[in-house]
XYZ file of C-alpha atoms in Angstrom:
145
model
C 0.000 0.000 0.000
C 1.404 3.579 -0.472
C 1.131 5.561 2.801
C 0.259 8.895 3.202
C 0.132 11.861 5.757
C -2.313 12.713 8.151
C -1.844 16.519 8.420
C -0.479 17.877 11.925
C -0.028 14.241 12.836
C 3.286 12.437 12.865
C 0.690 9.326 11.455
C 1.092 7.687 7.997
C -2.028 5.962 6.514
C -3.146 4.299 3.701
C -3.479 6.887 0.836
C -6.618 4.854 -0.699
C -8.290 4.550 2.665
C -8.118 7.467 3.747
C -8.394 10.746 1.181
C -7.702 13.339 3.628
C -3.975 11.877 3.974
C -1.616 13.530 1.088
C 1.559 12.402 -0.081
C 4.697 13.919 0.043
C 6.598 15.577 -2.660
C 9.459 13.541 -3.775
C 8.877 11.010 -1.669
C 7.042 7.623 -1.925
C 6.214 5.510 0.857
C 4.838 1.949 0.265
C 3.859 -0.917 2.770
C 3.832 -4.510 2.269
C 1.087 -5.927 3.650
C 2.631 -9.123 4.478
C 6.268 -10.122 5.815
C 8.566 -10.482 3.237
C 10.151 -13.891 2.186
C 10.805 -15.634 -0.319
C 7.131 -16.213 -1.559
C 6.434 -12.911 -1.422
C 9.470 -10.824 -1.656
C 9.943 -10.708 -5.756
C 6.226 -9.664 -6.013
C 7.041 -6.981 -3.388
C 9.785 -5.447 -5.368
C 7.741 -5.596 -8.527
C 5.409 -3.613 -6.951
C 7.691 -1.144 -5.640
C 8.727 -0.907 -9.385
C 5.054 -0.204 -10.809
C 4.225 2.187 -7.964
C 7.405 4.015 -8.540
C 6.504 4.406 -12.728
C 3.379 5.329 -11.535
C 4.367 8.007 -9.283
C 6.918 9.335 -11.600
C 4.793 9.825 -14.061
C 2.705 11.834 -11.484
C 5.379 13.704 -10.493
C 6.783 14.594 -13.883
C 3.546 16.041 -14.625
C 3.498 18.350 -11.615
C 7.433 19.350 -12.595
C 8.714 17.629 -8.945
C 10.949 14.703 -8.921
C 10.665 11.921 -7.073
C 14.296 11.463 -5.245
C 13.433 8.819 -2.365
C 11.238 5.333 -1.716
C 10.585 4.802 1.805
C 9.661 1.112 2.203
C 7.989 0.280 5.566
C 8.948 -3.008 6.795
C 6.678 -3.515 9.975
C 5.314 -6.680 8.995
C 8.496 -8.257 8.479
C 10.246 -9.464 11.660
C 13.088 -11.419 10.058
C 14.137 -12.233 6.588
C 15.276 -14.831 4.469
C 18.364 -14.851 2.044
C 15.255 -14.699 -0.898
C 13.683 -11.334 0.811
C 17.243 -9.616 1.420
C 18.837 -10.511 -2.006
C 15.647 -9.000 -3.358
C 16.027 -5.846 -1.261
C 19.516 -5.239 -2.422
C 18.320 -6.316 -6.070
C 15.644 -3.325 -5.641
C 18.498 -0.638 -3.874
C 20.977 -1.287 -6.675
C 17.472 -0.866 -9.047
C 16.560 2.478 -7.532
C 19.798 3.976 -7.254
C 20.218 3.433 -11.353
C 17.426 5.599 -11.887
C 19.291 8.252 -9.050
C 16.666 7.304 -6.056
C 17.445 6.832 -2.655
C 16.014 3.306 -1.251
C 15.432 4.581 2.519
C 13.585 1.653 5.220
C 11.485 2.356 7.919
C 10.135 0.168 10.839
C 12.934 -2.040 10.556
C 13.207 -4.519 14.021
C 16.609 -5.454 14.927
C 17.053 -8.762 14.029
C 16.693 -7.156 10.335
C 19.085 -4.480 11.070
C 21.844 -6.792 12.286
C 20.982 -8.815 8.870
C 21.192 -5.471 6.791
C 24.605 -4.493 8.783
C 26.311 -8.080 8.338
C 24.988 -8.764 4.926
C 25.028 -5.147 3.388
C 26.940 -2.694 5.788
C 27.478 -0.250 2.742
C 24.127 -0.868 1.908
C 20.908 -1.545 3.300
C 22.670 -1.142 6.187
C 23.331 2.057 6.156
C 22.483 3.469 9.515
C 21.618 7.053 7.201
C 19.198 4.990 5.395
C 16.986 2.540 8.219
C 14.399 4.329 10.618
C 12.421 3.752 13.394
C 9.175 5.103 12.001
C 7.845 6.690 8.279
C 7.684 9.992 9.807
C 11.938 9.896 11.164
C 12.579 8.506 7.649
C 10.593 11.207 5.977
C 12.101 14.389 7.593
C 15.949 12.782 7.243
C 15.449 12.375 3.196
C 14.024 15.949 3.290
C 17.163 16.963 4.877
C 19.183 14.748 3.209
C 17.359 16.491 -0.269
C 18.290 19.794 1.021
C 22.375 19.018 1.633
């Protein structure tokens, strides 16, 4: 799902369920809404890929680029090798196209996977949050460097 947010709130929803949500420029945030393995984790990144096209398109037409995916991970409490090679797979993807692959709601077991596995990577302490909102205002500041 792509999140959205709830004005004056720190709160990010569910753009379709709730209209009075917005997005935020330059910035897409998406939700599985199942843990990520190696069922489910191609089909994940495919569909980070299609919202991303989508949302470009958007944001081409409204002359704003989009310069960060925010991927919430909450349902996912550990990983398997499937789910993290497709992770990196979709970093090395976004950064191609000059887009910053930022994760929020990461638990630690998943963090000391990301920082073993991918220190220079998706384990990037710049680039793993505790919530949407802390990932949201450190890509606007990172935007603004």
């Amino acid at each position: 799902h792509e999140l959205g947010k709830l004005s004056g709130t720190r709160n990010y929803v569910v753009l379709e369920a709730h209209p009075e949500a917005s997005r935020v420029s330059g910035i897409l945030i998406l939700r599985p809404e199942e843990p990520l393995f190696f069922a489910s984790a191609d089909r994940v990144v495919n569909d980070v890929m299609q919202h991303l096209e989508t949302q470009t398109q958007a944001q081409a037409q409204a002359q704003t680029g989009l310069r960060t995916v925010v991927l919430s991970l909450e349902e996912s409490s550990d990983l398997d090798s499937t789910a993290l090679e497709c992770l990196m797979e979709l970093r090395q993807r976004l950064q191609a196209q000059h887009i910053t692959l930022a994760l929020s709601r990461v638990k630690d077991k998943v963090r000391e996977l990301f920082k073993h596995c991918d220190p220079q990577g998706l384990g990037d302490e710049k680039l793993i949050f505790w919530s949407v909102d802390d990932a949201v205002h450190a890509m606007n500041a990172f935007s603004r460097e």
